[in-house]
Amino acid sequence: MTESNDNMDVSESQIASHWREEEVIEPKAGFVAQANMSDPAVFDRFGLDNFPEYFREYADLLSWDQDWHTTLDTSNPPFFNWFLGGKLNASYNCVDRHLAEAKNKAAFIWVAEPEDEGDRVITYQELYVRVNEFAALLRDFCGLKAGDRVTLHMPMIPELPVAMLACARLGVVHSQVFGGFSGNACGDRIVDSESHVLITMDSYYRNGKLLDHKVKADEAVAQAEKGGVKVDKVLVWERFPGKYSSPTPMVEGRDYIVDDLLKDFRGKRVDPVSMPAEAPLFLMYTSGTTAKPKGCQHSTGGYLSYVAGTSKYYQDIHPEDVYWCFADIGWITGHSYIVYGPLSVQATSVLYEGVPTFPDPGRPWRIAERLGVNIFHTAPTTIRMLRKSGPDEPQKYDYHFKHMTTVGEPIEPEVWRWYHEVVGKNEAVIVDTWWQTETGGFIGTTLPGLQAMKPGSCGPGALGIYPVILDEDGNEVEPGSGKAGNICISNPWPGFMQTIYGDPDRFVETYFAKYNKNPNSKDWRDWPYMTGDGAMQAADGYFRIVGRIDDVINVAGHRLGTKELESAALTVEAIGEAAAVPAYDELKGRVPEIYVSLKPGYSVDDDIEGQVKRAISQIIGPIARPSHVWVAEDLPKTRSGKIMRRVIAAVSNFMDVGDTTTLANPEVVEEVRLMVQSAKVKAGQVPPNLPKEVQAELMRFGEES
Ligand code: PRX
C-alpha cells in the first residue's frame, strides 16, 4: 500500500461530509413469490456459528462422484481447501447430468453481431456431443492430460465454452485470455502458465468489422518463445465453419483448423475424469500492483459449488428462464456467470458476439424482446453507454426483465435509477454484485427475494461472507461511522482463489500480509483477505464500494495495473519516465492517462502521443489505450526520486493537488497543471463536479510511483 494515513484521513472526512443516504427499494411481491430463495431462515443457516458447514448447501447442488470428508481444511493458511476428499467433474456437472431431463433445452443461444445472421442454438445434447468430441481431440491429438495448462484466446463464440468444458472434462486447466487483449499479452500469459497448446479463432465481428484474430496467435507464439515457452500446436476455430476468414496464413505443422481435425473424432465420447475437489479448474489472469499479471487459480469443487449456489440464489436462475449475461467470457464474470454457474443450474444463456450499440442502441432490447430474456446482467459502463446513446430505446420494445445485475464498478445512483426505471420498467429487481477475479463469485450483494435494494450500494456480505472494513492499523471501522477503509473478508469461502499460479509467496504477500498478525497461525480468523478496495458501511450494514486503494485502474470494469501501462509506455525509445493515472470518464468510469518525460535528444514533435498509444494497444490491448499522453519536461517527484502519481492524478481530474512543498521539484506541478488543464479546458474536457467519493479515491491513488 502506498497511501499515507494522512491522506486517508482527509479522504474519510471529505466523504463523510458529503455522504448521502439513498432510498431503499423493496422487491416486487411477484418477484418474491417466485424467488429461489425467499425463506429468511437462510440467514440463520448461514450464521457464523454454522461456519464452514453452511457451504454444504451450495456443494449439495452438484453431483459428486465421491463425498468429501472435510468441509474446510485449514491446516495451511491462507491456502484453504474446501470439500477435501470429494471428487467430481465440472463438465459432467454442467452438461451430462442435465441430459436425462433437458437434453433438448437450449444451453446457449448465440447471437451474431451482424443482425441478419441467424442465431445458433446449442441444446444440452449438442453441447454434450461437441464437448466430448473436442475433449477427445485435446486428449488424443494434443496429448493433453489432467493438470496440463492450455491457453485460450477466443472471442464471444459458443466454441469458447465448448473448449473450456472439454478441458474441464479432462481435468486440463484452461487459461482464457480476453479476446481483445493483444497477442503479446496472450504470449506473456502462455509463458506464465507454461501452455504448449493455444486455442484461438480466425476472426470475429466487432462494431461491424470482421477482425483478424489469427494474427494475434502468431504474435502470441513469438512472444511466448521469447519467454522460453514453445507452443507446439495452435488450434484455430473458424468463424464461418469451412471457410477460413483471416488474411493471416496458417503455419504448416503448427496451426490446425479445428473442424478439419474434428472429422476424426466424430461420435467420440470421453469419460469425465473424476477430479479431486481441490484440483485446479482454470487460471484467470488479472492486473495487480506490479507489471506481471497474476494467474488466479480457481479450484474445481469449491469454485463450482460457489458459482452454482450464487447463480441459483442471487441470479435467481430457474430452468425455464432466459438468462443473458452481457459480459465477455474472457473475464471472470463470464467464467462464473455465463459458463460454470448458469450451466450447473441448467440455464438457457444468451451469448452475444458484439458491441451493445451495434448497429444502434436499441440492439440489446431487440435481442431481449425476440428471445424473451427475463434476467439481464451487465456492467455500469454498458448501462451508461446505452443511457447516453439511447435513453428512450428500452420502452420501444416489449421485453420484461424480472431481474437485472450490475457488476464490475461502482454504479452512480442516477445511472442505477435509469437502469431500474427505464431498462427494468420498474418491474425488475436489481442486484449490484461486488466481487473480483480473485473471489470467484459475488461477495457483496443483496439476496433479491429477501433484501431491499439501495442505489449505489452493493448490499451486505453475500450469504456466508463476512466483510469487515479495517483502517490502516487493522482496527475495525464501525458501520455508520461515515468513514471509509480497506474492505476485507474475514472468513474463507469456497469460491476464493487457491493461489497465484506459480507464485504462492506473492499470493500471501498481496492479499494477507498487511492484516495477518501471526504468519504461523492455523486459525482462519487470523487471515482476513484484503480485497484492495476502499469501502464505507452504512448503519444498515450495506456497503458502498468507493474504488481501488492500490495501483489498479478500473477501466470500464476491467482492471489495468499502472505498472503494466508504464512498462508498455517505456518500450517507446524516446520515453525516459512514465506514470499512469486514472482520469474520470463519464462512460467508462476511469480511463488511463499517461505522463511521460523524454530522454535527451527527443521532442514532442516525434509523435510521442501516437507512439505511446500504439505501444500500449499493441502490448496490452486497445482497452488500455490512454485517453491522453502528456509530455512534460519533468514529473513531480519526492526527494527520493519517486514519481507522485497522486499529484498527477489530481491534475488530470482538476482536483486540489494538496501540499507539494515537500517534493523535490514543486515548481513542476504548476507547469504540468497549466499544460494539462488548459488543454482540457480548450477541448471541453473539464470533468463535471466530481462526486466526493470519486475525488477521495483519486486522492488516495498511488501516492508514489
Ligand atoms: O474495485 C472493485 C470493482 O472491480 C474490481 C474487481 O475487478 P475484476 O477482478 O476485473 O472483476 C470484475 C468483475 C467481478 C473490484 O476490486 N468492482 C467489481 N464489482 C463492483 C466493483 N465496484 C463496485 N461495485 C461493484 N458491484
XYZ file of C-alpha atoms and ligand atoms in Angstrom:
731
model
C 0.000 0.000 0.000
C 1.321 3.360 -0.858
C -1.238 5.736 0.538
C -0.404 7.510 3.760
C -2.553 7.750 6.838
C -2.789 11.488 6.490
C -4.221 11.125 3.095
C -6.742 8.580 4.252
C -7.971 10.881 6.995
C -8.517 13.693 4.569
C -10.406 11.370 2.288
C -12.601 9.997 5.032
C -13.688 13.352 6.302
C -14.288 14.544 2.781
C -16.509 11.606 2.109
C -18.235 11.831 5.453
C -19.340 15.389 4.988
C -20.776 14.699 1.566
C -22.266 11.305 2.174
C -25.866 10.999 1.224
C -28.008 8.028 2.010
C -30.064 6.825 -0.934
C -33.593 5.459 -0.727
C -34.287 1.808 -0.050
C -36.452 -0.081 -2.557
C -38.204 -3.352 -1.786
C -38.502 -6.079 -4.424
C -41.925 -6.520 -6.009
C -44.192 -9.172 -4.465
C -44.369 -11.005 -7.806
C -40.630 -11.477 -7.820
C -40.524 -12.640 -4.228
C -43.275 -15.186 -4.876
C -41.182 -16.983 -7.485
C -37.712 -16.425 -5.996
C -35.429 -19.401 -5.492
C -34.676 -18.098 -2.024
C -37.363 -16.358 -0.022
C -37.008 -18.089 3.328
C -35.463 -15.721 5.891
C -34.249 -18.730 7.886
C -31.403 -18.902 5.364
C -29.655 -16.115 7.293
C -29.596 -18.270 10.426
C -28.364 -21.246 8.490
C -25.512 -19.133 7.113
C -24.722 -17.648 10.523
C -21.072 -17.838 11.564
C -21.968 -20.419 14.224
C -22.523 -22.834 11.366
C -19.283 -21.994 9.553
C -17.948 -23.705 7.466
C -20.659 -26.380 7.208
C -23.213 -23.931 5.821
C -21.493 -24.089 2.446
C -22.690 -27.693 2.133
C -25.911 -26.133 0.941
C -24.073 -24.927 -2.194
C -21.985 -28.059 -2.672
C -25.132 -30.178 -2.472
C -26.367 -28.533 -5.666
C -23.682 -30.504 -7.519
C -23.297 -34.166 -8.380
C -20.255 -35.600 -6.632
C -18.551 -38.839 -7.582
C -17.279 -39.139 -4.055
C -18.319 -37.275 -0.906
C -15.863 -35.061 0.898
C -14.699 -35.858 4.391
C -13.517 -32.376 5.437
C -15.605 -29.342 4.540
C -12.784 -26.884 5.201
C -9.171 -27.837 5.650
C -7.306 -25.034 7.431
C -4.035 -26.868 8.013
C -2.008 -24.491 5.836
C -3.444 -20.959 5.948
C -4.075 -18.949 3.879
C -4.170 -21.866 1.429
C -7.578 -23.192 2.368
C -9.014 -26.345 0.869
C -12.719 -26.940 0.549
C -14.581 -30.240 0.382
C -11.420 -32.242 0.847
C -11.723 -35.876 -0.135
C -14.570 -35.083 -2.534
C -14.362 -35.874 -6.239
C -16.315 -34.512 -9.178
C -16.058 -33.346 -12.760
C -17.087 -29.830 -13.756
C -18.023 -30.719 -17.325
C -20.234 -33.575 -16.101
C -21.942 -31.178 -13.702
C -22.526 -28.543 -16.374
C -23.575 -30.863 -19.186
C -24.054 -34.624 -18.763
C -26.236 -34.566 -15.705
C -28.834 -32.389 -17.434
C -29.343 -34.728 -20.378
C -31.935 -37.023 -18.841
C -34.239 -34.137 -18.038
C -33.341 -31.454 -20.545
C -31.335 -32.677 -23.490
C -33.440 -30.682 -25.966
C -33.288 -27.482 -23.975
C -31.079 -24.667 -25.264
C -27.931 -24.329 -23.219
C -26.771 -21.399 -25.338
C -28.441 -19.154 -27.848
C -25.663 -17.374 -29.699
C -26.458 -14.063 -31.341
C -24.026 -12.868 -34.002
C -23.219 -9.212 -34.213
C -24.451 -8.831 -37.829
C -28.181 -8.600 -37.320
C -29.082 -10.536 -40.453
C -27.040 -13.585 -39.498
C -29.216 -16.213 -37.818
C -28.813 -17.304 -34.197
C -27.122 -20.557 -33.306
C -28.943 -22.594 -30.706
C -26.939 -25.217 -28.868
C -29.001 -27.683 -26.889
C -27.579 -29.550 -23.912
C -27.425 -32.638 -26.139
C -25.400 -30.831 -28.795
C -23.175 -29.267 -26.163
C -22.544 -32.757 -24.809
C -21.563 -34.082 -28.221
C -19.328 -31.136 -29.066
C -17.605 -31.098 -25.690
C -16.903 -34.822 -25.948
C -15.534 -34.635 -29.472
C -13.318 -31.693 -28.664
C -12.132 -33.332 -25.446
C -11.181 -36.402 -27.485
C -9.208 -34.165 -29.819
C -7.404 -32.460 -26.948
C -6.547 -35.793 -25.402
C -5.675 -37.852 -28.463
C -4.360 -35.287 -30.916
C -2.738 -32.841 -28.491
C -1.790 -35.388 -25.853
C -3.230 -33.321 -23.012
C -3.949 -34.814 -19.629
C -5.210 -33.729 -16.207
C -3.130 -30.932 -14.721
C -1.731 -29.616 -18.029
C -2.417 -25.992 -18.836
C -3.884 -24.730 -22.110
C -4.237 -21.113 -23.174
C -7.409 -19.998 -24.928
C -7.587 -16.665 -26.714
C -11.103 -16.618 -28.013
C -13.861 -14.116 -28.705
C -17.528 -14.456 -27.708
C -18.437 -17.510 -29.664
C -20.025 -20.813 -28.498
C -16.774 -22.644 -29.249
C -15.267 -20.875 -26.239
C -17.463 -22.610 -23.635
C -17.131 -25.825 -25.651
C -13.344 -25.577 -25.333
C -13.489 -24.702 -21.621
C -15.787 -27.618 -20.838
C -13.690 -30.000 -22.934
C -10.642 -29.027 -20.867
C -12.646 -29.458 -17.667
C -13.763 -32.900 -18.825
C -10.121 -33.989 -18.900
C -9.029 -32.090 -15.796
C -6.917 -29.860 -18.060
C -6.543 -26.345 -16.626
C -7.724 -23.675 -19.059
C -6.451 -20.144 -19.086
C -8.669 -17.990 -21.267
C -7.192 -14.620 -22.180
C -9.705 -11.883 -23.034
C -10.045 -11.860 -26.857
C -9.491 -8.095 -27.029
C -6.065 -8.411 -25.441
C -3.063 -8.262 -27.729
C -1.046 -11.207 -28.976
C 1.797 -10.063 -26.730
C -0.366 -10.052 -23.619
C -1.552 -13.539 -24.573
C 2.059 -14.635 -25.098
C 3.081 -13.466 -21.619
C 0.238 -15.475 -20.126
C 1.247 -18.532 -22.147
C 4.700 -18.245 -20.613
C 3.454 -17.806 -17.088
C 1.090 -20.770 -17.338
C 3.548 -22.865 -19.377
C 0.970 -23.795 -22.006
C 2.043 -25.675 -25.107
C -1.303 -25.542 -26.834
C -3.104 -22.349 -27.854
C -6.764 -22.413 -28.862
C -7.935 -19.470 -30.911
C -10.233 -18.345 -33.741
C -9.622 -16.945 -37.201
C -11.807 -13.831 -36.871
C -14.848 -12.267 -35.244
C -17.152 -9.289 -35.580
C -16.725 -6.172 -33.553
C -18.593 -2.978 -34.344
C -19.458 -4.052 -37.856
C -15.966 -5.190 -38.818
C -14.652 -8.701 -39.211
C -11.401 -8.524 -37.235
C -8.370 -10.653 -37.958
C -7.793 -12.573 -34.755
C -5.438 -15.274 -36.027
C -2.688 -12.682 -36.431
C -2.603 -12.398 -32.654
C -1.858 -16.104 -32.336
C 1.326 -15.642 -34.353
C 2.355 -12.736 -32.113
C 1.496 -14.723 -29.007
C 3.560 -17.723 -30.075
C 6.531 -15.468 -30.903
C 6.223 -13.673 -27.576
C 5.984 -16.988 -25.720
C 9.072 -18.241 -27.455
C 10.972 -15.165 -26.265
C 9.857 -16.092 -22.761
C 11.150 -19.627 -23.212
C 7.890 -21.479 -23.829
C 7.312 -23.252 -27.110
C 3.750 -23.579 -28.359
C 3.534 -26.853 -30.259
C 0.014 -26.592 -31.535
C -2.315 -23.753 -32.382
C -5.915 -24.878 -32.797
C -7.923 -22.444 -34.905
C -11.724 -22.401 -34.904
C -13.381 -20.809 -37.908
C -15.934 -18.031 -37.524
C -17.662 -19.461 -40.589
C -17.044 -23.215 -40.390
C -15.463 -24.481 -43.595
C -14.336 -21.023 -44.665
C -11.074 -19.728 -43.239
C -11.649 -15.990 -42.757
C -8.339 -14.435 -41.843
C -5.712 -12.848 -44.082
C -3.016 -14.337 -41.839
C -1.684 -17.619 -43.219
C -1.751 -20.852 -41.255
C 1.651 -22.144 -40.190
C 2.298 -25.632 -41.536
C 2.850 -28.234 -38.840
C 1.825 -25.903 -36.023
C -1.600 -24.487 -36.868
C -4.665 -26.688 -37.319
C -8.231 -25.884 -38.314
C -10.317 -27.437 -35.561
C -13.173 -28.532 -37.790
C -10.748 -30.439 -40.031
C -9.338 -32.306 -37.051
C -12.760 -32.961 -35.576
C -13.683 -35.158 -38.548
C -11.531 -37.851 -36.965
C -13.310 -37.546 -33.630
C -16.932 -37.632 -34.741
C -19.030 -39.602 -32.289
C -16.176 -39.985 -29.804
C -17.050 -39.946 -26.117
C -14.652 -39.169 -23.296
C -15.389 -40.276 -19.761
C -15.297 -37.236 -17.488
C -12.183 -37.507 -15.343
C -13.143 -37.594 -11.686
C -11.100 -34.774 -10.167
C -10.310 -34.046 -6.530
C -12.302 -31.051 -5.268
C -9.096 -29.078 -4.832
C -7.770 -29.761 -8.356
C -7.400 -26.502 -10.294
C -10.160 -25.860 -12.833
C -8.794 -22.747 -14.514
C -6.487 -19.761 -14.330
C -7.680 -16.219 -14.879
C -5.074 -13.505 -15.115
C -5.686 -10.131 -13.580
C -3.722 -6.945 -13.014
C -2.058 -6.079 -9.771
C 0.461 -3.611 -8.496
C 3.384 -4.983 -10.495
C 3.736 -5.238 -14.244
C 3.299 -9.008 -14.172
C -0.351 -10.118 -14.190
C -1.414 -12.602 -11.557
C -2.757 -16.003 -12.575
C -5.633 -16.502 -10.160
C -6.039 -20.246 -9.766
C -9.560 -21.497 -9.101
C -10.495 -24.918 -7.780
C -12.940 -27.461 -9.144
C -15.169 -28.327 -6.163
C -15.145 -25.126 -4.144
C -15.432 -22.808 -7.124
C -18.163 -24.784 -8.853
C -20.192 -25.064 -5.638
C -19.934 -21.349 -5.060
C -20.949 -20.268 -8.555
C -23.782 -22.826 -8.645
C -25.155 -21.555 -5.322
C -24.875 -17.887 -6.192
C -26.332 -18.444 -9.684
C -29.328 -20.129 -8.162
C -29.998 -17.761 -5.279
C -28.581 -14.405 -6.380
C -29.106 -14.623 -10.138
C -32.372 -16.412 -9.353
C -31.993 -18.641 -12.410
C -34.744 -21.211 -12.856
C -34.501 -23.758 -15.664
C -37.290 -22.012 -17.602
C -35.682 -18.559 -17.505
C -33.826 -16.960 -20.398
C -30.702 -15.512 -18.915
C -28.429 -13.026 -20.634
C -25.167 -12.038 -19.072
C -23.881 -9.352 -21.349
C -20.225 -9.689 -20.449
C -17.272 -11.353 -22.109
C -16.425 -14.930 -21.179
C -12.807 -13.758 -21.258
C -13.322 -12.137 -17.851
C -14.192 -13.764 -14.568
C -17.812 -12.605 -14.893
C -18.195 -14.744 -17.981
C -16.487 -17.768 -16.469
C -18.631 -17.725 -13.346
C -21.907 -16.304 -14.606
C -22.086 -17.301 -18.265
C -20.433 -20.687 -18.222
C -19.959 -22.526 -14.939
C -22.714 -21.102 -12.709
C -25.605 -20.976 -15.176
C -24.811 -24.334 -16.793
C -24.576 -26.029 -13.432
C -28.163 -24.924 -12.726
C -29.372 -25.890 -16.221
C -29.893 -22.384 -17.539
C -30.564 -21.205 -21.058
C -27.993 -18.497 -21.678
C -27.765 -15.920 -24.409
C -24.299 -15.256 -25.824
C -23.787 -12.119 -27.873
C -20.793 -11.603 -30.102
C -20.579 -7.868 -30.444
C -20.848 -4.387 -29.005
C -24.006 -3.180 -27.240
C -24.735 -0.292 -29.553
C -24.288 -2.071 -32.880
C -25.897 -1.102 -35.169
C -27.839 1.190 -32.819
C -28.598 1.433 -29.093
C -31.854 -0.489 -29.465
C -29.954 -3.702 -30.188
C -29.881 -5.201 -26.685
C -33.601 -4.595 -26.245
C -34.418 -6.179 -29.613
C -32.468 -9.249 -28.570
C -34.262 -9.316 -25.225
C -37.668 -8.955 -26.892
C -37.034 -11.595 -29.538
C -35.581 -14.215 -27.200
C -37.766 -13.487 -24.181
C -34.803 -12.678 -21.968
C -36.010 -12.184 -18.401
C -32.704 -11.994 -16.500
C -30.217 -9.388 -17.667
C -26.699 -8.912 -16.365
C -24.213 -6.234 -17.348
C -21.751 -3.578 -16.185
C -22.256 0.101 -15.352
C -20.119 1.134 -18.312
C -22.563 -0.552 -20.719
C -25.530 0.896 -18.856
C -24.025 4.398 -19.069
C -23.328 3.950 -22.768
C -26.878 2.774 -23.519
C -28.328 5.541 -21.384
C -26.342 8.169 -23.204
C -26.890 6.908 -26.733
C -30.469 5.675 -26.463
C -32.183 6.839 -23.284
C -35.666 6.124 -24.626
C -34.933 2.929 -26.525
C -35.996 0.353 -23.911
C -39.629 1.480 -23.880
C -39.921 0.813 -27.612
C -39.510 -2.909 -27.053
C -41.797 -5.421 -25.453
C -39.483 -7.320 -23.143
C -39.855 -7.840 -19.417
C -36.989 -8.432 -17.052
C -37.658 -9.912 -13.658
C -34.065 -9.467 -12.567
C -31.087 -7.327 -13.520
C -27.491 -7.405 -12.343
C -24.826 -4.766 -12.299
C -21.188 -5.738 -11.869
C -17.639 -4.528 -12.217
C -17.535 -0.979 -10.863
C -19.494 1.284 -8.604
C -22.723 2.445 -10.226
C -23.786 6.052 -9.776
C -27.214 6.314 -8.116
C -28.666 8.247 -11.061
C -27.460 5.612 -13.500
C -28.904 2.927 -11.196
C -32.269 4.702 -11.305
C -32.289 4.802 -15.106
C -31.467 1.089 -15.135
C -34.309 0.426 -12.710
C -36.971 2.695 -14.163
C -36.246 2.601 -17.878
C -34.439 -0.670 -18.589
C -36.195 -2.597 -15.831
C -39.514 -0.778 -16.432
C -39.890 -0.536 -12.654
C -40.595 -4.268 -12.638
C -37.192 -5.867 -12.210
C -35.131 -6.261 -9.080
C -31.525 -5.119 -9.324
C -28.666 -6.936 -7.701
C -25.477 -4.911 -7.536
C -22.830 -7.598 -7.263
C -19.475 -6.642 -5.840
C -16.697 -9.179 -6.374
C -13.388 -9.803 -8.122
C -11.378 -12.187 -10.272
C -9.883 -13.464 -7.029
C -13.180 -14.137 -5.294
C -14.695 -16.476 -7.897
C -18.224 -15.245 -7.221
C -20.244 -12.496 -5.570
C -19.088 -11.352 -2.145
C -21.210 -8.265 -1.503
C -24.774 -8.062 -2.832
C -28.431 -8.461 -1.945
C -30.453 -11.677 -1.941
C -33.115 -10.410 -4.297
C -36.160 -12.043 -2.713
C -35.229 -11.072 0.816
C -33.145 -7.918 0.897
C -34.026 -4.441 -0.303
C -32.032 -2.538 -2.943
C -30.185 0.697 -2.369
C -28.863 2.610 -5.411
C -25.079 2.842 -5.402
C -24.555 0.313 -2.592
C -23.891 -3.323 -3.358
C -25.555 -4.509 -0.162
C -24.318 -6.548 2.781
C -21.964 -9.521 2.544
C -23.283 -12.370 0.399
C -24.539 -15.465 2.265
C -21.749 -16.862 4.374
C -19.385 -13.993 3.553
C -18.442 -11.670 6.411
C -16.826 -8.464 5.157
C -15.178 -6.063 7.539
C -13.706 -2.610 6.967
C -10.305 -2.120 8.554
C -8.295 1.031 8.995
C -4.570 1.256 8.325
C -3.800 -0.229 11.748
C -6.175 -3.121 11.424
C -8.913 -1.675 13.639
C -12.493 -2.200 12.574
C -14.258 0.811 11.111
C -17.748 0.790 12.570
C -20.837 0.701 10.334
C -22.479 4.112 10.155
C -19.301 5.915 11.206
C -19.159 7.658 7.846
C -15.560 6.569 7.441
C -14.008 4.648 4.589
C -11.343 1.999 4.962
C -9.970 -1.168 3.429
C -12.659 -3.730 2.924
C -11.591 -7.263 3.794
C -13.373 -10.587 4.051
C -12.920 -12.052 7.488
C -13.614 -15.704 6.650
C -12.633 -18.150 3.890
C -15.255 -19.302 1.353
C -15.234 -21.942 -1.387
C -15.174 -19.607 -4.405
C -11.969 -17.872 -3.382
C -8.861 -18.477 -5.477
C -6.388 -21.077 -4.280
C -3.164 -19.256 -5.075
C -1.399 -17.146 -7.673
C -0.235 -19.703 -10.189
C 3.468 -20.371 -9.709
C 3.874 -17.720 -7.038
C 2.405 -18.669 -3.652
C 4.541 -16.089 -1.831
C 3.035 -13.298 -3.872
C -0.423 -14.656 -3.008
C 0.292 -14.388 0.715
C 2.049 -11.054 0.389
C -0.570 -9.374 -1.820
C -3.718 -10.394 -0.056
C -2.858 -11.285 3.522
C 0.427 -9.758 4.698
C -0.991 -6.401 5.690
C -3.513 -7.681 8.214
C -2.135 -11.034 9.304
C -0.505 -10.661 12.691
C 0.751 -14.185 13.091
C 2.046 -15.967 9.988
C 2.140 -19.269 11.870
C -1.475 -19.169 12.907
C -3.669 -22.053 11.804
C -6.809 -20.158 12.770
C -8.670 -18.786 9.755
C -9.720 -15.780 11.878
C -6.145 -14.512 11.689
C -6.221 -14.357 7.885
C -8.598 -11.668 6.656
C -8.500 -11.360 2.863
C -7.658 -7.838 1.752
C -9.687 -7.099 -1.368
C -7.784 -3.970 -2.419
C -10.998 -1.921 -2.458
C -11.928 1.033 -0.319
C -15.461 0.991 1.088
C -17.854 2.504 3.575
C -20.560 0.725 5.514
C -23.859 2.396 6.350
C -25.616 1.814 9.664
C -27.934 -0.695 7.963
C -24.938 -2.870 7.055
C -24.906 -2.043 3.338
C -21.517 -1.448 1.748
C -20.678 1.217 -0.746
C -17.518 0.443 -2.672
C -15.569 3.603 -3.424
C -12.824 2.182 -5.636
C -9.394 0.629 -5.606
C -6.887 1.519 -2.937
C -3.959 0.065 -4.836
C -2.330 0.989 -8.121
C -5.005 -0.578 -10.243
C -7.203 1.391 -12.624
C -10.689 0.062 -13.260
C -11.411 0.986 -16.882
C -14.972 0.145 -17.893
C -14.938 -2.656 -15.338
C -11.582 -4.047 -16.476
C -8.554 -3.952 -14.278
C -5.325 -2.457 -15.534
C -2.218 -2.109 -13.419
C -0.398 1.208 -13.577
C 2.900 -0.653 -13.753
C 1.705 -2.614 -16.796
C 0.763 0.617 -18.545
C 4.004 2.303 -17.575
C 6.167 -0.607 -18.708
C 4.372 -0.600 -22.055
C 4.960 3.167 -22.425
C 8.625 2.704 -21.595
C 9.110 0.433 -24.598
C 8.957 3.589 -26.739
C 12.566 4.559 -27.334
C 12.071 8.263 -26.586
C 10.444 7.790 -23.182
C 12.600 8.392 -20.141
C 9.964 8.151 -17.421
C 6.282 7.329 -17.401
C 3.458 7.473 -14.884
C -0.085 6.203 -15.413
C -3.044 7.659 -13.548
C -6.820 7.245 -13.699
C -8.930 10.100 -15.044
C -12.668 10.348 -14.525
C -14.701 9.384 -17.599
C -18.421 9.766 -17.936
C -18.915 6.430 -19.727
C -16.003 4.224 -18.793
C -15.735 5.237 -15.158
C -11.987 5.693 -15.401
C -9.573 5.959 -18.307
C -5.799 5.875 -18.089
C -3.748 8.976 -18.808
C -0.003 8.680 -19.208
C 2.520 11.311 -18.210
C 5.969 10.989 -19.710
C 9.258 12.814 -19.779
C 11.632 12.284 -22.672
C 15.211 11.184 -22.990
C 17.641 13.851 -24.189
C 17.540 14.403 -27.928
C 13.811 13.752 -28.322
C 10.944 16.214 -28.514
C 7.141 16.264 -28.541
C 7.355 16.585 -32.286
C 8.418 12.949 -32.511
C 4.749 11.905 -32.327
C 5.211 10.801 -28.750
C 1.484 10.598 -28.136
C 0.891 8.344 -31.139
C 3.850 6.147 -30.320
C 2.825 5.624 -26.706
C -0.799 4.921 -27.614
C 0.250 2.420 -30.248
C 2.709 0.731 -27.906
C 0.076 0.304 -25.216
C -2.550 -1.027 -27.648
C -0.008 -3.405 -29.092
C 1.390 -4.655 -25.800
C -1.747 -4.819 -23.684
C -4.711 -4.268 -25.995
C -6.965 -1.444 -27.203
C -8.887 -1.263 -23.905
C -5.740 0.020 -22.236
C -5.232 2.826 -24.769
C -4.762 6.046 -22.794
C -7.060 8.982 -23.473
C -4.121 11.383 -23.222
C -0.361 11.205 -23.240
C 1.112 14.287 -21.599
C 4.721 15.120 -22.294
C 6.391 17.137 -19.536
C 9.917 18.403 -19.002
C 9.934 16.633 -15.685
C 7.396 14.824 -13.478
C 6.637 15.743 -9.859
C 8.868 13.646 -7.606
C 9.592 13.012 -3.971
C 13.066 13.771 -2.702
C 13.867 10.086 -3.070
C 13.022 10.335 -6.757
C 9.624 8.617 -6.832
C 7.020 9.984 -9.205
C 4.000 11.321 -7.303
C 1.099 9.709 -9.100
C -1.348 11.179 -6.603
C -0.367 14.708 -7.568
C -0.597 13.937 -11.261
C -3.977 12.253 -10.821
C -5.212 15.391 -9.065
C -4.042 17.488 -12.013
C -5.776 15.256 -14.569
C -9.002 15.387 -12.595
C -8.983 19.115 -11.745
C -8.633 18.440 -8.064
C -6.644 20.006 -5.317
C -3.041 18.791 -5.605
C -2.590 19.101 -1.846
C 0.647 20.015 -0.175
C 3.523 19.785 -2.640
C 6.137 21.685 -0.644
C 7.978 18.532 0.357
C 8.556 17.489 -3.241
C 11.986 17.630 -4.812
C 10.642 19.788 -7.641
C 7.416 21.521 -6.535
C 7.614 24.046 -9.392
C 6.963 21.248 -11.880
C 3.469 20.715 -10.510
C 2.277 24.121 -11.626
C 3.842 23.735 -15.066
C 2.201 20.376 -15.560
C -1.115 21.627 -14.209
C -1.181 24.561 -16.597
C -0.319 22.403 -19.577
C -2.870 19.690 -18.855
C -5.752 21.713 -17.563
C -5.556 24.423 -20.193
C -5.534 21.783 -22.918
C -8.547 20.092 -21.346
C -10.413 23.366 -20.913
C -9.794 24.172 -24.576
C -11.013 20.759 -25.641
C -14.106 20.997 -23.414
C -12.906 18.081 -21.291
C -13.346 19.506 -17.825
C -14.943 16.817 -15.679
C -18.328 17.658 -14.169
C -18.383 18.195 -10.436
C -16.715 15.021 -9.373
C -18.579 13.150 -6.662
C -16.679 13.455 -3.406
C -16.067 9.742 -3.078
C -14.519 9.743 -6.552
C -12.319 12.627 -5.547
C -11.312 10.721 -2.457
C -10.402 7.648 -4.489
C -8.324 9.728 -6.843
C -6.652 11.472 -3.925
C -5.636 8.158 -2.427
C -4.456 6.755 -5.703
C -0.865 5.525 -5.919
C 0.906 8.086 -3.835
C 4.275 7.275 -5.326
C 5.411 5.509 -8.447
O -12.919 -2.365 -7.442
C -13.835 -3.438 -7.484
C -14.594 -3.395 -8.788
O -13.899 -4.243 -9.686
C -12.778 -4.845 -9.032
C -12.604 -6.266 -9.500
O -12.328 -6.290 -10.864
P -12.202 -7.675 -11.614
O -11.304 -8.577 -10.850
O -11.836 -7.387 -13.011
O -13.626 -8.314 -11.568
C -14.694 -7.624 -12.143
C -15.930 -8.472 -12.145
C -16.260 -9.117 -10.881
C -13.114 -4.760 -7.571
O -11.951 -4.829 -6.788
N -15.978 -3.875 -8.651
C -16.462 -5.058 -9.060
N -17.794 -5.125 -8.848
C -18.156 -3.967 -8.255
C -17.000 -3.171 -8.115
N -17.038 -1.953 -7.544
C -18.225 -1.526 -7.086
N -19.372 -2.217 -7.192
C -19.395 -3.443 -7.775
N -20.545 -4.105 -7.900
